[in-house]
mmCIF file of C-alpha atoms in Angstrom:
data_model
loop_
_atom_site.group_PDB
_atom_site.id
_atom_site.type_symbol
_atom_site.label_atom_id
_atom_site.label_comp_id
_atom_site.label_asym_id
_atom_site.label_seq_id
_atom_site.Cartn_x
_atom_site.Cartn_y
_atom_site.Cartn_z
ATOM 1 C CA UNK A 1 4.832 -28.802 3.269
ATOM 2 C CA UNK A 2 4.630 -25.015 3.080
ATOM 3 C CA UNK A 3 1.071 -25.156 4.814
ATOM 4 C CA UNK A 4 2.608 -27.226 7.812
ATOM 5 C CA UNK A 5 5.402 -25.075 8.140
ATOM 6 C CA UNK A 6 2.919 -21.710 7.875
ATOM 7 C CA UNK A 7 0.722 -23.355 10.785
ATOM 8 C CA UNK A 8 3.696 -23.714 13.196
ATOM 9 C CA UNK A 9 3.722 -20.477 16.048
ATOM 10 C CA UNK A 10 7.336 -19.709 14.978
ATOM 11 C CA UNK A 11 6.647 -19.192 11.146
ATOM 12 C CA UNK A 12 7.147 -15.712 9.471
ATOM 13 C CA UNK A 13 4.208 -15.978 7.279
ATOM 14 C CA UNK A 14 4.787 -13.318 5.160
ATOM 15 C CA UNK A 15 8.345 -14.499 4.802
ATOM 16 C CA UNK A 16 7.235 -17.588 3.248
ATOM 17 C CA UNK A 17 4.432 -16.097 1.279
ATOM 18 C CA UNK A 18 6.777 -13.890 -0.387
ATOM 19 C CA UNK A 19 9.124 -16.889 -1.301
ATOM 20 C CA UNK A 20 6.859 -19.590 -2.251
ATOM 21 C CA UNK A 21 3.287 -17.648 -3.382
ATOM 22 C CA UNK A 22 2.752 -17.508 -6.914
ATOM 23 C CA UNK A 23 -0.158 -14.507 -6.261
ATOM 24 C CA UNK A 24 0.946 -10.966 -7.350
ATOM 25 C CA UNK A 25 0.434 -10.421 -3.075
ATOM 26 C CA UNK A 26 3.912 -12.307 -2.516
ATOM 27 C CA UNK A 27 5.194 -8.424 -2.827
ATOM 28 C CA UNK A 28 3.171 -7.874 0.258
ATOM 29 C CA UNK A 29 4.188 -10.973 2.321
ATOM 30 C CA UNK A 30 1.090 -12.648 0.938
ATOM 31 C CA UNK A 31 -1.485 -9.696 2.079
ATOM 32 C CA UNK A 32 -4.669 -9.173 -0.045
ATOM 33 C CA UNK A 33 -7.131 -6.328 0.320
ATOM 34 C CA UNK A 34 -10.056 -7.022 2.478
ATOM 35 C CA UNK A 35 -12.545 -9.728 1.166
ATOM 36 C CA UNK A 36 -15.734 -8.471 0.117
ATOM 37 C CA UNK A 37 -18.866 -10.745 -0.921
ATOM 38 C CA UNK A 38 -20.258 -9.430 -4.450
ATOM 39 C CA UNK A 39 -16.651 -8.349 -4.997
ATOM 40 C CA UNK A 40 -14.844 -11.798 -5.530
ATOM 41 C CA UNK A 41 -13.626 -13.555 -8.424
ATOM 42 C CA UNK A 42 -15.724 -16.367 -9.579
ATOM 43 C CA UNK A 43 -14.948 -19.899 -7.971
ATOM 44 C CA UNK A 44 -13.297 -18.119 -4.884
ATOM 45 C CA UNK A 45 -16.334 -18.702 -2.635
ATOM 46 C CA UNK A 46 -14.358 -22.016 -0.572
ATOM 47 C CA UNK A 47 -11.629 -19.059 -0.361
ATOM 48 C CA UNK A 48 -13.804 -16.814 1.829
ATOM 49 C CA UNK A 49 -15.557 -19.608 3.299
ATOM 50 C CA UNK A 50 -12.244 -20.769 4.740
ATOM 51 C CA UNK A 51 -11.160 -17.195 5.716
ATOM 52 C CA UNK A 52 -14.768 -16.964 7.457
ATOM 53 C CA UNK A 53 -13.705 -20.424 9.982
ATOM 54 C CA UNK A 54 -10.605 -18.579 10.838
ATOM 55 C CA UNK A 55 -9.790 -16.454 14.483
ATOM 56 C CA UNK A 56 -7.542 -13.410 13.792
ATOM 57 C CA UNK A 57 -3.628 -14.939 13.725
ATOM 58 C CA UNK A 58 -5.080 -18.486 12.741
ATOM 59 C CA UNK A 59 -3.628 -20.462 9.780
ATOM 60 C CA UNK A 60 -5.847 -22.451 7.214
ATOM 61 C CA UNK A 61 -5.128 -25.795 5.562
ATOM 62 C CA UNK A 62 -4.740 -26.167 2.160
ATOM 63 C CA UNK A 63 -8.047 -24.752 0.443
ATOM 64 C CA UNK A 64 -8.753 -25.426 -3.586
ATOM 65 C CA UNK A 65 -10.015 -22.621 -5.502
ATOM 66 C CA UNK A 66 -10.121 -22.861 -9.273
ATOM 67 C CA UNK A 67 -6.837 -20.308 -9.162
ATOM 68 C CA UNK A 68 -5.004 -22.877 -7.384
ATOM 69 C CA UNK A 69 -3.983 -23.632 -3.667
ATOM 70 C CA UNK A 70 -3.804 -21.167 -0.955
ATOM 71 C CA UNK A 71 -2.871 -21.433 2.871
ATOM 72 C CA UNK A 72 -4.623 -18.419 4.459
ATOM 73 C CA UNK A 73 -3.738 -16.251 7.526
ATOM 74 C CA UNK A 74 -6.220 -14.253 8.738
ATOM 75 C CA UNK A 75 -5.343 -10.726 9.851
ATOM 76 C CA UNK A 76 -6.710 -8.154 11.585
ATOM 77 C CA UNK A 77 -8.220 -5.336 9.730
ATOM 78 C CA UNK A 78 -6.499 -2.358 10.199
ATOM 79 C CA UNK A 79 -6.679 0.538 8.015
ATOM 80 C CA UNK A 80 -4.043 3.498 7.434
ATOM 81 C CA UNK A 81 -5.481 7.612 7.081
ATOM 82 C CA UNK A 82 -2.736 9.371 5.027
ATOM 83 C CA UNK A 83 -2.596 12.342 3.017
ATOM 84 C CA UNK A 84 0.028 12.667 0.397
ATOM 85 C CA UNK A 85 2.036 14.547 -2.701
ATOM 86 C CA UNK A 86 2.097 12.940 -5.779
ATOM 87 C CA UNK A 87 4.859 14.724 -8.059
ATOM 88 C CA UNK A 88 4.254 12.901 -11.452
ATOM 89 C CA UNK A 89 6.383 12.995 -14.245
ATOM 90 C CA UNK A 90 6.407 11.994 -18.118
ATOM 91 C CA UNK A 91 8.416 9.011 -17.834
ATOM 92 C CA UNK A 92 6.372 7.333 -14.955
ATOM 93 C CA UNK A 93 4.711 4.272 -15.517
ATOM 94 C CA UNK A 94 1.261 5.670 -15.006
ATOM 95 C CA UNK A 95 1.706 9.190 -16.349
ATOM 96 C CA UNK A 96 -0.221 12.001 -14.796
ATOM 97 C CA UNK A 97 -1.125 14.976 -16.538
ATOM 98 C CA UNK A 98 2.387 16.680 -15.970
ATOM 99 C CA UNK A 99 5.027 18.458 -18.425
ATOM 100 C CA UNK A 100 7.972 17.457 -15.847
ATOM 101 C CA UNK A 101 10.810 15.262 -16.010
ATOM 102 C CA UNK A 102 11.478 12.257 -13.932
ATOM 103 C CA UNK A 103 14.613 14.361 -12.477
ATOM 104 C CA UNK A 104 13.098 17.671 -11.903
ATOM 105 C CA UNK A 105 9.916 15.266 -10.340
ATOM 106 C CA UNK A 106 12.529 13.831 -7.802
ATOM 107 C CA UNK A 107 14.132 17.441 -7.218
ATOM 108 C CA UNK A 108 10.598 18.825 -5.990
ATOM 109 C CA UNK A 109 9.853 16.226 -4.028
ATOM 110 C CA UNK A 110 13.596 16.545 -2.195
ATOM 111 C CA UNK A 111 13.356 20.543 -2.070
ATOM 112 C CA UNK A 112 9.205 19.761 -0.709
ATOM 113 C CA UNK A 113 10.423 17.104 1.694
ATOM 114 C CA UNK A 114 12.669 19.509 3.526
ATOM 115 C CA UNK A 115 10.084 22.183 3.691
ATOM 116 C CA UNK A 116 7.466 19.572 5.288
ATOM 117 C CA UNK A 117 9.920 18.951 7.776
ATOM 118 C CA UNK A 118 9.991 22.424 9.264
ATOM 119 C CA UNK A 119 8.418 23.656 11.887
ATOM 120 C CA UNK A 120 4.998 25.148 11.133
ATOM 121 C CA UNK A 121 4.772 22.986 8.025
ATOM 122 C CA UNK A 122 1.332 23.088 6.248
ATOM 123 C CA UNK A 123 1.202 19.798 4.352
ATOM 124 C CA UNK A 124 -2.643 20.254 3.041
ATOM 125 C CA UNK A 125 -1.763 24.019 1.609
ATOM 126 C CA UNK A 126 1.110 22.297 -0.210
ATOM 127 C CA UNK A 127 -0.859 19.481 -1.297
ATOM 128 C CA UNK A 128 -3.297 21.679 -2.817
ATOM 129 C CA UNK A 129 -1.226 23.398 -4.146
ATOM 130 C CA UNK A 130 1.553 21.005 -6.235
ATOM 131 C CA UNK A 131 0.536 17.567 -5.513
ATOM 132 C CA UNK A 132 -0.583 15.916 -9.168
ATOM 133 C CA UNK A 133 -2.836 13.781 -7.247
ATOM 134 C CA UNK A 134 -6.666 14.246 -7.571
ATOM 135 C CA UNK A 135 -6.752 14.181 -3.795
ATOM 136 C CA UNK A 136 -4.641 17.546 -3.539
ATOM 137 C CA UNK A 137 -8.523 19.076 -3.675
ATOM 138 C CA UNK A 138 -8.770 17.200 -0.077
ATOM 139 C CA UNK A 139 -5.312 18.617 0.960
ATOM 140 C CA UNK A 140 -3.736 15.079 -0.340
ATOM 141 C CA UNK A 141 -6.016 13.166 2.214
ATOM 142 C CA UNK A 142 -6.759 10.076 0.992
ATOM 143 C CA UNK A 143 -9.608 7.872 2.235
ATOM 144 C CA UNK A 144 -8.697 4.955 4.882
ATOM 145 C CA UNK A 145 -7.291 2.028 3.249
ATOM 146 C CA UNK A 146 -6.005 -1.260 4.549
ATOM 147 C CA UNK A 147 -3.278 -3.587 3.420
ATOM 148 C CA UNK A 148 -3.330 -4.572 -0.093
ATOM 149 C CA UNK A 149 -5.567 -1.998 -1.375
ATOM 150 C CA UNK A 150 -2.450 0.577 -2.567
ATOM 151 C CA UNK A 151 0.836 0.096 -4.699
ATOM 152 C CA UNK A 152 2.731 -1.689 -2.270
ATOM 153 C CA UNK A 153 5.637 0.382 -1.587
ATOM 154 C CA UNK A 154 3.243 3.345 -0.934
ATOM 155 C CA UNK A 155 1.385 1.452 1.557
ATOM 156 C CA UNK A 156 4.378 -0.101 3.033
ATOM 157 C CA UNK A 157 5.769 3.352 3.827
ATOM 158 C CA UNK A 158 2.385 4.409 5.237
ATOM 159 C CA UNK A 159 1.664 1.475 7.624
ATOM 160 C CA UNK A 160 5.068 1.691 8.629
ATOM 161 C CA UNK A 161 4.563 5.483 10.278
ATOM 162 C CA UNK A 162 3.620 6.934 13.255
ATOM 163 C CA UNK A 163 0.919 9.089 13.736
ATOM 164 C CA UNK A 164 1.964 12.855 12.179
ATOM 165 C CA UNK A 165 5.310 11.537 10.876
ATOM 166 C CA UNK A 166 6.114 12.375 7.162
ATOM 167 C CA UNK A 167 7.856 9.219 5.306
ATOM 168 C CA UNK A 168 11.078 10.014 3.282
ATOM 169 C CA UNK A 169 10.763 9.988 -0.468
ATOM 170 C CA UNK A 170 8.670 6.965 -1.853
ATOM 171 C CA UNK A 171 9.098 6.247 -5.385
ATOM 172 C CA UNK A 172 6.157 4.358 -7.196
ATOM 173 C CA UNK A 173 4.874 4.129 -10.711
ATOM 174 C CA UNK A 174 3.057 7.038 -10.161
ATOM 175 C CA UNK A 175 6.139 9.188 -9.455
ATOM 176 C CA UNK A 176 7.426 10.345 -6.007
ATOM 177 C CA UNK A 177 4.984 10.252 -3.131
ATOM 178 C CA UNK A 178 5.334 12.638 0.257
ATOM 179 C CA UNK A 179 3.454 11.044 2.923
ATOM 180 C CA UNK A 180 1.933 11.923 6.367
ATOM 181 C CA UNK A 181 0.478 9.527 8.573
ATOM 182 C CA UNK A 182 -2.843 11.233 9.951
ATOM 183 C CA UNK A 183 -4.300 7.835 11.686
#
């Protein structure tokens, strides 16, 4: 029933995936990282074969793999290029090497956000100076990424920005991020 509904032109595939999918990708509306041969789970070949047979925007019928039954919508491959500043904390799930408390990270992130929104602010310089992420040495610039390759919340903000725009404060399990879209 869900497969038939997903294939209708008026269907919101992302909403259906978030509501009915048992996959961890349901938090992204069913979006997964780009498929690459050689990096697939064992037994996932029928899924890849189905994707190859779809045009952009087209929805598959039901595809069976050892992991269950899938309905697939082929999306265009778009990548974002961003830079960010990560302010981690001791209480974060994915603890960076910092003795900073969460409330201190939050206060510093707000202060930096105000600075970054001032005319002439140098995001890359602040990232090199203050970010807890390894990308700091590159001015906070991350390699281009597609949907499904980053933390869902980080990704949601990154793809929602216009080029040059800086996101509001973004909290993930790593801490607080300040994100600027480059492309």
